Tab-separated table of C-alpha atoms in Angstrom:
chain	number	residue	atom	x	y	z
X	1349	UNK	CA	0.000	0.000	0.000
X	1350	UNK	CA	1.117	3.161	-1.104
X	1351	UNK	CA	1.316	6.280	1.541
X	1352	UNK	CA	0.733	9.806	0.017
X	1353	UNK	CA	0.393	12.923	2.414
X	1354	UNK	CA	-0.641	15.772	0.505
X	1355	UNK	CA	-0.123	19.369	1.885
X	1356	UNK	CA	-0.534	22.755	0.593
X	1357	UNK	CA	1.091	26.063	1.563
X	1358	UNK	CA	-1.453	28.987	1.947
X	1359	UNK	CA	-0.319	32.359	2.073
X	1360	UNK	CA	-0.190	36.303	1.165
X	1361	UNK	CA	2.013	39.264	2.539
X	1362	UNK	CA	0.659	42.382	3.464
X	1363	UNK	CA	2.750	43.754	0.139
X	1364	UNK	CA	4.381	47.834	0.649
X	1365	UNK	CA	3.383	50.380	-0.759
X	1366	UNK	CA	5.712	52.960	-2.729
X	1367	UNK	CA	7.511	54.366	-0.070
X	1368	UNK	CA	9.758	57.516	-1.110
X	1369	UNK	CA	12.681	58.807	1.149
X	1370	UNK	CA	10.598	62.149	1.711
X	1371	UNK	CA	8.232	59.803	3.601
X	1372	UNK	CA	10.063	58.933	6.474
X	1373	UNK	CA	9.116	60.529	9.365
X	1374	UNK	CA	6.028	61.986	7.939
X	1375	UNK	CA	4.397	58.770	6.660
X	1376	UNK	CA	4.155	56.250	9.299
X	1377	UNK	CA	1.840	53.508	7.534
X	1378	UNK	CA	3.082	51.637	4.540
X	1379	UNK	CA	0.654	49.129	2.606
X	1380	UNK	CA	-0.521	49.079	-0.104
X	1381	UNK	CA	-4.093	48.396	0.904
X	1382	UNK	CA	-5.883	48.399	-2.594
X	1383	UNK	CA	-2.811	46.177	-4.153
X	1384	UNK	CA	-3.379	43.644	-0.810
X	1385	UNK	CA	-7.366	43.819	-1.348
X	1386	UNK	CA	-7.290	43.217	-5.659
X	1387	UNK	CA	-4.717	40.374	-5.097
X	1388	UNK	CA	-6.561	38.503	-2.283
X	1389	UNK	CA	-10.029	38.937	-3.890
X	1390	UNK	CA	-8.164	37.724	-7.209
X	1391	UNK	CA	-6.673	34.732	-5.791
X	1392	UNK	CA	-9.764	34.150	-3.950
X	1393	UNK	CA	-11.896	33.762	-7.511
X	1394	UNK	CA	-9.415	31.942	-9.021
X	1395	UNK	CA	-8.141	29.629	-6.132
X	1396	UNK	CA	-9.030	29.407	-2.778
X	1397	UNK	CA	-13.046	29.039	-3.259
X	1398	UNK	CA	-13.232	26.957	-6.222
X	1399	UNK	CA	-10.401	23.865	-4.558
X	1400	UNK	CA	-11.771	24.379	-1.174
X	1401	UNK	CA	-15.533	23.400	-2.910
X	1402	UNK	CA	-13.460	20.906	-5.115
X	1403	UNK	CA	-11.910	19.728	-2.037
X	1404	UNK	CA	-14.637	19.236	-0.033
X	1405	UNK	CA	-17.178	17.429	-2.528
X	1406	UNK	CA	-13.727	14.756	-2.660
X	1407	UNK	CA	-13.589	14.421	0.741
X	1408	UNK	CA	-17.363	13.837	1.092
X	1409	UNK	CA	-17.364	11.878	-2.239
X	1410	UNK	CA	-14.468	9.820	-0.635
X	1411	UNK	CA	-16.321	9.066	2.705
X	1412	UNK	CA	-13.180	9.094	4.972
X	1413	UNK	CA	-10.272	7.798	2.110
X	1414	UNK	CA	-9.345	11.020	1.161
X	1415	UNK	CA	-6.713	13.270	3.559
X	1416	UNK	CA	-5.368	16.589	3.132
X	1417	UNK	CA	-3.450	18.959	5.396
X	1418	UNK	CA	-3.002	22.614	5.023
X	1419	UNK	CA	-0.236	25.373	6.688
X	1420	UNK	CA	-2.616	29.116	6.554
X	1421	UNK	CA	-0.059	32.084	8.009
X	1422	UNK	CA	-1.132	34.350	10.176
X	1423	UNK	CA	-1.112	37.145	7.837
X	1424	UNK	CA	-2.943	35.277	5.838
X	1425	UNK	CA	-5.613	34.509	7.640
X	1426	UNK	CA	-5.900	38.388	8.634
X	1427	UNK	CA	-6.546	39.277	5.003
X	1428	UNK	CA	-9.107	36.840	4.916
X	1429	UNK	CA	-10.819	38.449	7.840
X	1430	UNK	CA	-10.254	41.805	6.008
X	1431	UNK	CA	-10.786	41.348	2.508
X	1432	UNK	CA	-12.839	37.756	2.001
X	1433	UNK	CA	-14.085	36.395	5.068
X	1434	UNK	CA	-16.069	33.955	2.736
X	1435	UNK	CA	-12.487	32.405	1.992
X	1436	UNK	CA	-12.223	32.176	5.999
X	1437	UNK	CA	-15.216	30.252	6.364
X	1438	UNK	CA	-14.780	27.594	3.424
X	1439	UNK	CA	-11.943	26.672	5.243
X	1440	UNK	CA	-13.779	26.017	8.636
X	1441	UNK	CA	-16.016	23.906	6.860
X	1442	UNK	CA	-13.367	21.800	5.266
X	1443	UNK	CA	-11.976	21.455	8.947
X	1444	UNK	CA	-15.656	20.372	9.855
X	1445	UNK	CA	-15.165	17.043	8.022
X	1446	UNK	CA	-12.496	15.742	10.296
X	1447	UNK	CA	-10.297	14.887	7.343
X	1448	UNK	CA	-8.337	18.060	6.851
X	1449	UNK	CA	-5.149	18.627	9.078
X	1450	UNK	CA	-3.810	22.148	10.031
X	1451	UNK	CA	-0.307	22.903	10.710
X	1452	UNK	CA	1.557	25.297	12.639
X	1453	UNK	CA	4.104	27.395	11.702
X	1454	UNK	CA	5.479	31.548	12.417
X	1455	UNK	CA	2.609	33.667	12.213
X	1456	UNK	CA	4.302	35.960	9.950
X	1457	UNK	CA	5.824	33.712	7.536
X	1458	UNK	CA	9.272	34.992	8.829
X	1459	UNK	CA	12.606	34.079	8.996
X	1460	UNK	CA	13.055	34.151	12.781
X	1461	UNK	CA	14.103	30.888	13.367
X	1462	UNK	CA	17.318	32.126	12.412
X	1463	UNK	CA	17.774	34.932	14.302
X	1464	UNK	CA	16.301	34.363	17.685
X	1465	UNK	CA	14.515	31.331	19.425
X	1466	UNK	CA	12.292	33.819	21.471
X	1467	UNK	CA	11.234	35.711	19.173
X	1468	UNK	CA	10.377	32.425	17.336
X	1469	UNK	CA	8.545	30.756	19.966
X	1470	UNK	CA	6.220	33.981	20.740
X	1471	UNK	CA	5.060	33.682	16.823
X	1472	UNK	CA	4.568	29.730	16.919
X	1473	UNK	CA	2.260	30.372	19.795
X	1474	UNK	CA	0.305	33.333	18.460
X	1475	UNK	CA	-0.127	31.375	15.527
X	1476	UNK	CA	-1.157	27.992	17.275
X	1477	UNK	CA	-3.414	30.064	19.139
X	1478	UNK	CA	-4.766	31.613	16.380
X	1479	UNK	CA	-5.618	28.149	14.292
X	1480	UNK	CA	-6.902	26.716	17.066
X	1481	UNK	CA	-9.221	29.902	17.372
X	1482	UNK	CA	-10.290	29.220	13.928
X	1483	UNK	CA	-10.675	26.104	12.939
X	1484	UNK	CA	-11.343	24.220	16.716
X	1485	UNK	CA	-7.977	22.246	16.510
X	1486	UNK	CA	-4.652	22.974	18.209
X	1487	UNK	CA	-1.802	21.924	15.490
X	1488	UNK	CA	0.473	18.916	16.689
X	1489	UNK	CA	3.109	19.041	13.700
X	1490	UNK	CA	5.318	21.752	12.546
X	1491	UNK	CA	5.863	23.166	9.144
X	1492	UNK	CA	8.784	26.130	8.876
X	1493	UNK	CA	8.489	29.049	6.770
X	1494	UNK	CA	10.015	28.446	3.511
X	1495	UNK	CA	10.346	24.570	5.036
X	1496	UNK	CA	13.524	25.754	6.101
X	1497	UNK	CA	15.056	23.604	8.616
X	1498	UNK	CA	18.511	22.889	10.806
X	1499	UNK	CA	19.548	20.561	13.558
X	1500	UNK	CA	19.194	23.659	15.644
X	1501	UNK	CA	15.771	24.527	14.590
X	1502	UNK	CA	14.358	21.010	15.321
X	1503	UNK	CA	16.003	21.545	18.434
X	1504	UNK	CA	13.787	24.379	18.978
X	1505	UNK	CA	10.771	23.116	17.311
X	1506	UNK	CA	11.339	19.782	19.403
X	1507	UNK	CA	11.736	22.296	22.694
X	1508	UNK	CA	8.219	23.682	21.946
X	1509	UNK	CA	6.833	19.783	22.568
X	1510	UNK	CA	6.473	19.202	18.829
X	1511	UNK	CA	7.241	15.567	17.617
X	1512	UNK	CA	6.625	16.124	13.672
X	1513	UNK	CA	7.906	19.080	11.099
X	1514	UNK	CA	8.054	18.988	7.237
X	1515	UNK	CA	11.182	20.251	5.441
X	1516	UNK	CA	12.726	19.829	2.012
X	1517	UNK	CA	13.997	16.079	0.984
X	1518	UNK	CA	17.379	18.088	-0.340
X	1519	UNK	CA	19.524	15.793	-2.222
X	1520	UNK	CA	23.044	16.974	-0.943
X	1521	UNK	CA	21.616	15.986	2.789
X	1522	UNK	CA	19.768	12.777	1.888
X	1523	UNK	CA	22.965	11.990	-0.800
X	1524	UNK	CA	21.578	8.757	-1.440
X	1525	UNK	CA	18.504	7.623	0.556
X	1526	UNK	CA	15.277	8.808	-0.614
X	1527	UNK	CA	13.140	11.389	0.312
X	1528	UNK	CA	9.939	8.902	0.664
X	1529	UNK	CA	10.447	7.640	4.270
X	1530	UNK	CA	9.947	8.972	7.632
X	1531	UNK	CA	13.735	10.077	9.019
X	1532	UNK	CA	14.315	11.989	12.721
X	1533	UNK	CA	16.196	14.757	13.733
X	1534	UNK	CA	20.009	14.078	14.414
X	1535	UNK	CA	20.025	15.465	17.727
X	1536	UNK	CA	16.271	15.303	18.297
X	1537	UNK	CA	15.300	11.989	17.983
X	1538	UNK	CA	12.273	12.552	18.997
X	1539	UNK	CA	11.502	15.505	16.061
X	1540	UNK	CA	10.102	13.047	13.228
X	1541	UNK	CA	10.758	14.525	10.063
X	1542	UNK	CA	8.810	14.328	6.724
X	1543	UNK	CA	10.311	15.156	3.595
X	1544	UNK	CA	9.231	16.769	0.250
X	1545	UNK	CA	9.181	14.513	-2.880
X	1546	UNK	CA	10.132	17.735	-4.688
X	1547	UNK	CA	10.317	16.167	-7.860
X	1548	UNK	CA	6.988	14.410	-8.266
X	1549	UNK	CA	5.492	17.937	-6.003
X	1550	UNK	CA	6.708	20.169	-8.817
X	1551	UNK	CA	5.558	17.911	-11.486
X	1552	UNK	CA	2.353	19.477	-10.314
X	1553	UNK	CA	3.236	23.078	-8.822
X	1554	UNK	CA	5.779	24.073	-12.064
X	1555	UNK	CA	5.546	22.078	-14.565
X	1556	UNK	CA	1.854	21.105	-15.036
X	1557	UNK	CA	1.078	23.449	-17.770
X	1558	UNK	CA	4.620	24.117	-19.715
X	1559	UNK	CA	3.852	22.570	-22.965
X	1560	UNK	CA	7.444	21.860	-23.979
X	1561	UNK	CA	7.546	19.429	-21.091
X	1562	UNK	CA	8.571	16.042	-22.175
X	1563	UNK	CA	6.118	14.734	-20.099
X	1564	UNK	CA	3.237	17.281	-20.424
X	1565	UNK	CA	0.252	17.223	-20.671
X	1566	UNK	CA	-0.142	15.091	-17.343
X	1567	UNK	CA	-3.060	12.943	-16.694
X	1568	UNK	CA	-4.164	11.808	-13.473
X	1569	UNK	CA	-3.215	7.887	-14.597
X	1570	UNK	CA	-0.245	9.058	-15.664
X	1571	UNK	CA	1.156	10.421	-12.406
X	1572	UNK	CA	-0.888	7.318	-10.727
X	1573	UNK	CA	1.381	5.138	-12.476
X	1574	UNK	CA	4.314	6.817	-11.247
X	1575	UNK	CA	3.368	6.909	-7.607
X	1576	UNK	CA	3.096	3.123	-7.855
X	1577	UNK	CA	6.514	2.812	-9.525
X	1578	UNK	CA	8.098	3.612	-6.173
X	1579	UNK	CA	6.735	0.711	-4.438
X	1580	UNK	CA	9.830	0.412	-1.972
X	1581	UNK	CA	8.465	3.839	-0.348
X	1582	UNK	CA	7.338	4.493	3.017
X	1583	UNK	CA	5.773	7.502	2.708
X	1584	UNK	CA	5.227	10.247	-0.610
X	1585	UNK	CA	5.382	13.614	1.069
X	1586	UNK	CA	3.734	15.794	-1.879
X	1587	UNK	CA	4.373	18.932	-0.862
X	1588	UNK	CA	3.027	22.738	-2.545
X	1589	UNK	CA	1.635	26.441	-2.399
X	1590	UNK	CA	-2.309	26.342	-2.747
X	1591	UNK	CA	-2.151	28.795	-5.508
X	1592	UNK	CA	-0.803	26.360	-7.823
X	1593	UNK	CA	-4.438	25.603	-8.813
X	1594	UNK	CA	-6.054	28.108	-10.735
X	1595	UNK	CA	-3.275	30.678	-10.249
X	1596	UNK	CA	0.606	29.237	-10.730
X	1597	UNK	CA	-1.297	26.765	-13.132
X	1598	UNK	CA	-4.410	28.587	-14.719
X	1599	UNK	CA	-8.026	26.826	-15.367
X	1600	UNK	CA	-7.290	26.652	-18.593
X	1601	UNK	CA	-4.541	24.321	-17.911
X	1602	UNK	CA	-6.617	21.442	-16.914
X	1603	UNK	CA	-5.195	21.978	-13.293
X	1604	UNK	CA	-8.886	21.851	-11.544
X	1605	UNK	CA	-9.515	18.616	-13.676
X	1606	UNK	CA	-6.590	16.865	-12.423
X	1607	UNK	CA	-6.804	17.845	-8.881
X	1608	UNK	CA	-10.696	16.435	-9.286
X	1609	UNK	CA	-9.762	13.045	-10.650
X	1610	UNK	CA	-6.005	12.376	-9.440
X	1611	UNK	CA	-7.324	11.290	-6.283
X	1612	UNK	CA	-10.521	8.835	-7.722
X	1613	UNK	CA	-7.869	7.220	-9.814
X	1614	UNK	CA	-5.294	6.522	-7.145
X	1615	UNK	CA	-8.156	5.152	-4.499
X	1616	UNK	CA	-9.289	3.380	-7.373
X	1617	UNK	CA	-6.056	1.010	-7.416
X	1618	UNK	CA	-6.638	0.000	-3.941
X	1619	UNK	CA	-3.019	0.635	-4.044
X	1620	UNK	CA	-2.899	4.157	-2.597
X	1621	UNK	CA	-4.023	5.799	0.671
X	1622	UNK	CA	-4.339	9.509	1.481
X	1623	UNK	CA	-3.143	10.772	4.867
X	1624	UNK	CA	-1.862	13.126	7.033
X	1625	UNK	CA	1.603	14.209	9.186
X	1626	UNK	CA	-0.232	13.475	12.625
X	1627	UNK	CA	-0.971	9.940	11.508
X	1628	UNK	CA	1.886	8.978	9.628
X	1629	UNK	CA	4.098	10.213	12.758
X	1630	UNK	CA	1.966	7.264	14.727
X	1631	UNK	CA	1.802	4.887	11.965
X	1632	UNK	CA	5.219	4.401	11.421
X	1633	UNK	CA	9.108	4.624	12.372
X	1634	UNK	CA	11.821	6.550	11.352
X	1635	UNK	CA	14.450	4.796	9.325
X	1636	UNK	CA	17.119	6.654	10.007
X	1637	UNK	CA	18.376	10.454	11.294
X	1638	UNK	CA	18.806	13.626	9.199
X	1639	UNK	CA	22.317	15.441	9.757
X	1640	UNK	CA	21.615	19.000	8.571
X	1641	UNK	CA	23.921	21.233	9.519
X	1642	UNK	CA	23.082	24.224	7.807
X	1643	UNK	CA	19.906	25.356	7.090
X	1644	UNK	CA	17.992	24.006	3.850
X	1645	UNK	CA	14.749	25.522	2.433
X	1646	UNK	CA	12.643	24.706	-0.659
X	1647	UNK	CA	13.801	26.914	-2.887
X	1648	UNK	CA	16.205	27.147	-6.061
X	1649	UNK	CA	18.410	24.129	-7.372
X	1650	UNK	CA	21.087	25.081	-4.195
X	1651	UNK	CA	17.649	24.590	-1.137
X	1652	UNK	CA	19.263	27.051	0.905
X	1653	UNK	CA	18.868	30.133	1.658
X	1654	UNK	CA	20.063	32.081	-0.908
X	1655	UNK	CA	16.562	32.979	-2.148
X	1656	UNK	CA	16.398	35.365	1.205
X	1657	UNK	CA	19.950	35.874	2.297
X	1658	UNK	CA	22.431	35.762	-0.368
X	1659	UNK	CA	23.035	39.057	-1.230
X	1660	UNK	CA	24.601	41.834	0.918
X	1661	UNK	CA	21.230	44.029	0.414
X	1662	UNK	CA	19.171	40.829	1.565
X	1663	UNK	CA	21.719	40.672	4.198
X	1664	UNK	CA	21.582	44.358	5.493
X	1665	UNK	CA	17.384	44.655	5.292
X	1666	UNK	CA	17.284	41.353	7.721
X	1667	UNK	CA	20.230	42.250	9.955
X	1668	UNK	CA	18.951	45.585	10.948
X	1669	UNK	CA	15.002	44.468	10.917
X	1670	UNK	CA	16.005	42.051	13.886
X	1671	UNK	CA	18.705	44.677	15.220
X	1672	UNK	CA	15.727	45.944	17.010
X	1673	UNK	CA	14.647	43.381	19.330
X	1674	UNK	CA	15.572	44.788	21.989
X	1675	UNK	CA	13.457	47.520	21.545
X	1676	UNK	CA	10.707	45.452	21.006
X	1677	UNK	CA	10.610	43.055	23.351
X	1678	UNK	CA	9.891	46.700	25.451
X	1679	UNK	CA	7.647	48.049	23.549
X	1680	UNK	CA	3.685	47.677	24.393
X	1681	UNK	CA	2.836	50.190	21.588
X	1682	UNK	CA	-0.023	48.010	19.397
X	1683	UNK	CA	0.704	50.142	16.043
X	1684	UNK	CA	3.925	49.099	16.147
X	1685	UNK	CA	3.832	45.845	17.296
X	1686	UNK	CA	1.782	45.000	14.163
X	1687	UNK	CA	4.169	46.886	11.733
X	1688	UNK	CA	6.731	44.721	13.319
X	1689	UNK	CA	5.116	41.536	12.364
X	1690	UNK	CA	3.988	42.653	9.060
X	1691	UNK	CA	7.929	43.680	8.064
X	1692	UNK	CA	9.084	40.267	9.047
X	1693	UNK	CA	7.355	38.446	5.816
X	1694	UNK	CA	10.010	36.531	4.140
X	1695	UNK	CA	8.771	37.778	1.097
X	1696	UNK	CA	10.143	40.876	1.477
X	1697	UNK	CA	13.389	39.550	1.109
X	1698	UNK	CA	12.599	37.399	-1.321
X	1699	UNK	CA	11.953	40.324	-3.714
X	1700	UNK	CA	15.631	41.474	-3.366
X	1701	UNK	CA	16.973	38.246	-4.871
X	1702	UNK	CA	19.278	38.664	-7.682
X	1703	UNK	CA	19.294	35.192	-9.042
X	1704	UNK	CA	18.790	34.526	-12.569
X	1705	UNK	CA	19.482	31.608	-14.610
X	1706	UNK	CA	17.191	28.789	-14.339
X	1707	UNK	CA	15.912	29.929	-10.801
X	1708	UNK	CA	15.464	33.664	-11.887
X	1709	UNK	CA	12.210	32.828	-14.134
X	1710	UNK	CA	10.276	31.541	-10.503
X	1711	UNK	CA	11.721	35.058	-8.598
X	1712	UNK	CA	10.426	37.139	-11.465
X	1713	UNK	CA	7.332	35.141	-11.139
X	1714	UNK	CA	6.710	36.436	-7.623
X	1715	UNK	CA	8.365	39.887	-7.513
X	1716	UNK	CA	6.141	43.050	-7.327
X	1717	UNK	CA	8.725	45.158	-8.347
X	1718	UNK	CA	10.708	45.969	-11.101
X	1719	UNK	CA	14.058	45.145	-9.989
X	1720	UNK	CA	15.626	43.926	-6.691
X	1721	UNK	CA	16.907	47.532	-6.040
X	1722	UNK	CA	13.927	48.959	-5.971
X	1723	UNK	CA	12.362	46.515	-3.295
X	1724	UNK	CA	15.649	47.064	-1.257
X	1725	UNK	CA	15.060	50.757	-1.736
X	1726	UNK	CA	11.706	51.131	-0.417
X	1727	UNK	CA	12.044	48.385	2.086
X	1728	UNK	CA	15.040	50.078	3.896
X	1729	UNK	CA	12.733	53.721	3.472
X	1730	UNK	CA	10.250	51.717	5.675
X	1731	UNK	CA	12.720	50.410	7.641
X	1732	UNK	CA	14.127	53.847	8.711
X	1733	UNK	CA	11.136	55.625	9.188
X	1734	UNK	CA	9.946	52.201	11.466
X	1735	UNK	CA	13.252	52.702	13.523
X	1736	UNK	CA	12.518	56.616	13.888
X	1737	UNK	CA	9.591	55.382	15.451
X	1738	UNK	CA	10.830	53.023	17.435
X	1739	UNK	CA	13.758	55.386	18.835
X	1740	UNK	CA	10.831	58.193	19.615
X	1741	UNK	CA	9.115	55.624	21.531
X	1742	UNK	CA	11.940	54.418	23.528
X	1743	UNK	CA	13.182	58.122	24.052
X	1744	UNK	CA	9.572	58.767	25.010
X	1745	UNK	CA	9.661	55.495	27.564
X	1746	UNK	CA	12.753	56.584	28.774
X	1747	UNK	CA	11.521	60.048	30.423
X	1748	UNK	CA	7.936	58.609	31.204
X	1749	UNK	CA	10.188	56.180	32.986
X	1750	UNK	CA	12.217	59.247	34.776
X	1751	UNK	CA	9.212	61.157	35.130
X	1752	UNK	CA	8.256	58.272	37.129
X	1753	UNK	CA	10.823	57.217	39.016
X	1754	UNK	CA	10.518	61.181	40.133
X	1755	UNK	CA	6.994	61.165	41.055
X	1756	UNK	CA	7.588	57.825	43.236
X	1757	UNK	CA	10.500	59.661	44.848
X	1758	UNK	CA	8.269	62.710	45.317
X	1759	UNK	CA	5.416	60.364	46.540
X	1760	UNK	CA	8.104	59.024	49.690
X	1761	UNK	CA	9.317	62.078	50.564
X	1762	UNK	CA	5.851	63.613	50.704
X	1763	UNK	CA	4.891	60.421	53.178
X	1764	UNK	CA	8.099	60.663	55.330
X	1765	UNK	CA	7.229	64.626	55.371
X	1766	UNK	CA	3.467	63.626	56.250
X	1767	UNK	CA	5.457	60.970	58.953
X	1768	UNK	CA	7.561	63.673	60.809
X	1769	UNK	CA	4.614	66.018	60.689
X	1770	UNK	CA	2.203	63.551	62.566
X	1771	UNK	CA	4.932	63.072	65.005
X	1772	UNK	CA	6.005	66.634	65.319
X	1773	UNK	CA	1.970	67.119	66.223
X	1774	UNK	CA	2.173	64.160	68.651
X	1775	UNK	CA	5.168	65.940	70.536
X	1776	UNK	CA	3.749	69.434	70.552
X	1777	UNK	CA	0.344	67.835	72.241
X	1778	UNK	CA	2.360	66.228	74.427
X	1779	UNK	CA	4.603	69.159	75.519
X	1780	UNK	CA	1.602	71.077	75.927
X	1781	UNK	CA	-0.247	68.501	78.243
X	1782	UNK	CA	3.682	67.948	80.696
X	1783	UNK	CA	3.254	71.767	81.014
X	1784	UNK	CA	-0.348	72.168	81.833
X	1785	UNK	CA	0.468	69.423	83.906
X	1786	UNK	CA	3.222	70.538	85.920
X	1787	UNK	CA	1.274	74.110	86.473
X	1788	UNK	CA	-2.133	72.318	88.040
């Protein structure tokens, strides 16, 4: 019997507006609110509502076969509420049918995990919290943004009482085992680790609809067939963004057609069973640990993390986003509490890559802006006027703090004054009664 656990990626960043260098200081919000609203609304019509209905009718077609599990950010999820809460609420009734897993991961889709465990841990919680708020069910496995993972981010992720997370199956860390079994962390043996079949997953996410594809077009047999060809598996982890259907790969593709009759054909062998990370964590055993050194991610032919981090302008924005922690973790201000989340998106980053080649077509893909520069440029604008902010507060903080620390001081003296008045009174009465006394 052949295992597949199929899991999509759902998510949108609150994308920036233009943000000029006369703005900082004088401009202190920066979204581009009717960009944020047209894209949502689009994706919306094109994705989310029509394979949520698809999903559902399979998974009440399927009567308890068919298994899917989804990772929603946080800031995701907040544009729903915002801009289509009727996106929102087809989700909640997928997660009524008790076949749909949810997964948890940073609320804003950020790169923390490599810059500070606290910081991480606050945004696994608020997003836990937040899916749980949602949908009824507390996630059990992790999924990292970008499926970036380490040895010392399972550590973490382990730490936090999680037994499952989903990364990348990476060739040049699996060298060569195969990505389709269950493998454990190598200092976290108790972090169970499930690993992207990236090549059969972007069969589906990339290269559905390119024509000059040897293999194109795919058919749902087709791609059956090949599932069944790797009959020594444990487990297929296919792994991909939501938007591939209907929006990576339009309707005109066929994409909604093959999502609706990939999965009749594979129950149909008898062969094939759908589930999810929770039960294939309890099903079966790890066959052997994962050594990963330094971090991997999904992306590009290197799965590192070049995509975010391997320029010095990538470098810079990130560095002195998280050079203000400190600050933060003292500041109760809500506005800019939320602007801090918001700014952490690793898309952000990802729009400064300056990869080309082969892995430049998929960053052009997903890039708002016209070059690199320019999303450097008006990220670091942001990023200024955001630390202005952040110094006036502290400033701010710093004499409320004095003023105070003066007004306690004034408070005690004022007592101590009120003290040696009361007994100053207490003397006098008592002078006045010895002398009175010693007349009579």
């Amino acid at each position: 019997m052949q295992t597949i656990c199929l899991y999509f990626q759902v998510h949108q960043p609150f994308r920036l507006k233009s943000y000029r260098f006369f703005d900082i200081g004088n401009d202190h919000y920066y979204y581009d609110d009717y960009t944020n609203e047209s894209i949502l609304n689009k994706v919306a019509t094109n994705c989310y509502l029509p394979t949520n209905q698809l999903l559902l009718k399979l998974i009440k077609q399927q009567k308890g076969d068919f298994k899917i599990t989804f990772s929603i950010s946080g800031v995701a999820i907040e544009q729903f509420k915002l801009y289509a809460p009727e996106v929102l609420s087809s989700f909640r009734e997928l997660a009524q049918t008790g076949m749909v897993e949810f997964l948890a991961e940073t609320y804003s889709h950020s790169l923390v995990a490599l810059k500070d465990s606290d910081e991480f841990i606050r945004q696994v919680k608020k997003h836990a919290d937040l899916i749980e708020e949602n949908f009824g069910i507390r996630p059990g496995v992790f999924r990292n943004t970008e499926l970036i993972y380490s040895n010392q981010i399972g550590n973490m992720v382990a730490n936090m009482g999680y037994k499952t997370m989903l990364t990348e199956g990476a060739p040049h860390i699996l060298n060569w085992r195969s990505p389709d079994y269950l493998y454990h962390g190598e200092t976290e043996v108790s972090l169970n680790l499930l690993l992207k079949n990236y090549k059969l997953s972007d069969d589906i996410a990339f290269r559905f609809g390119d024509m000059e594809w040897s293999e194109w077009p795919l058919s749902p047999k087709k791609y059956v067939r090949w599932l069944l060809e790797k009959d020594q598996s444990q487990v297929i982890n296919l792994f991909m963004d939501y938007e591939t259907f209907g929006e990576h790969q339009e309707k005109h593709t066929g994409i909604f057609n093959f999502l609706k009759n990939f999965p009749v054909e594979a129950l149909k062998t008898q062969l094939i069973r759908f589930t999810t990370p929770s039960e294939i964590s309890k099903k079966l055993k790890p066959v052997a640990p994962l050594n990963v050194k330094h971090p991997i991610s999904w992306a590009d032919e290197e799965r590192d993390l070049t995509a975010w981090l391997g320029n010095e302008m990538q470098q810079e924005a990130f560095n002195k986003l998280y050079s203000h922690l400190p600050e933060i973790n003292n500041c109760d201000d809500p506005l800019i509490l939320k602007d801090w989340e918001l700014l952490q998106c690793s898309d952000h980053f990802y729009y400064m890559c300056t990869k080309f080649n082969e892995d430049g077509d998929v960053h052009a893909y997903f890039n708002p802006y016209s070059s690199p520069y320019k999303a450097f440029i008006n990220y670091m604008n942001i990023l200024n006027d955001f630390s202005l902010r952040l110094a006036s507060l502290s400033k701010k903080q710093e004499t409320d703090n004095f003023l105070n620390e003066l007004i306690t001081q004034l408070t005690k003296k004022e007592l101590d004054l009120d003290k040696i008045e009361s007994e100053l009174d207490n003397f006098r009465k008592n002078l006045v009664f010895n002398k009175n006394y010693q007349s009579a």
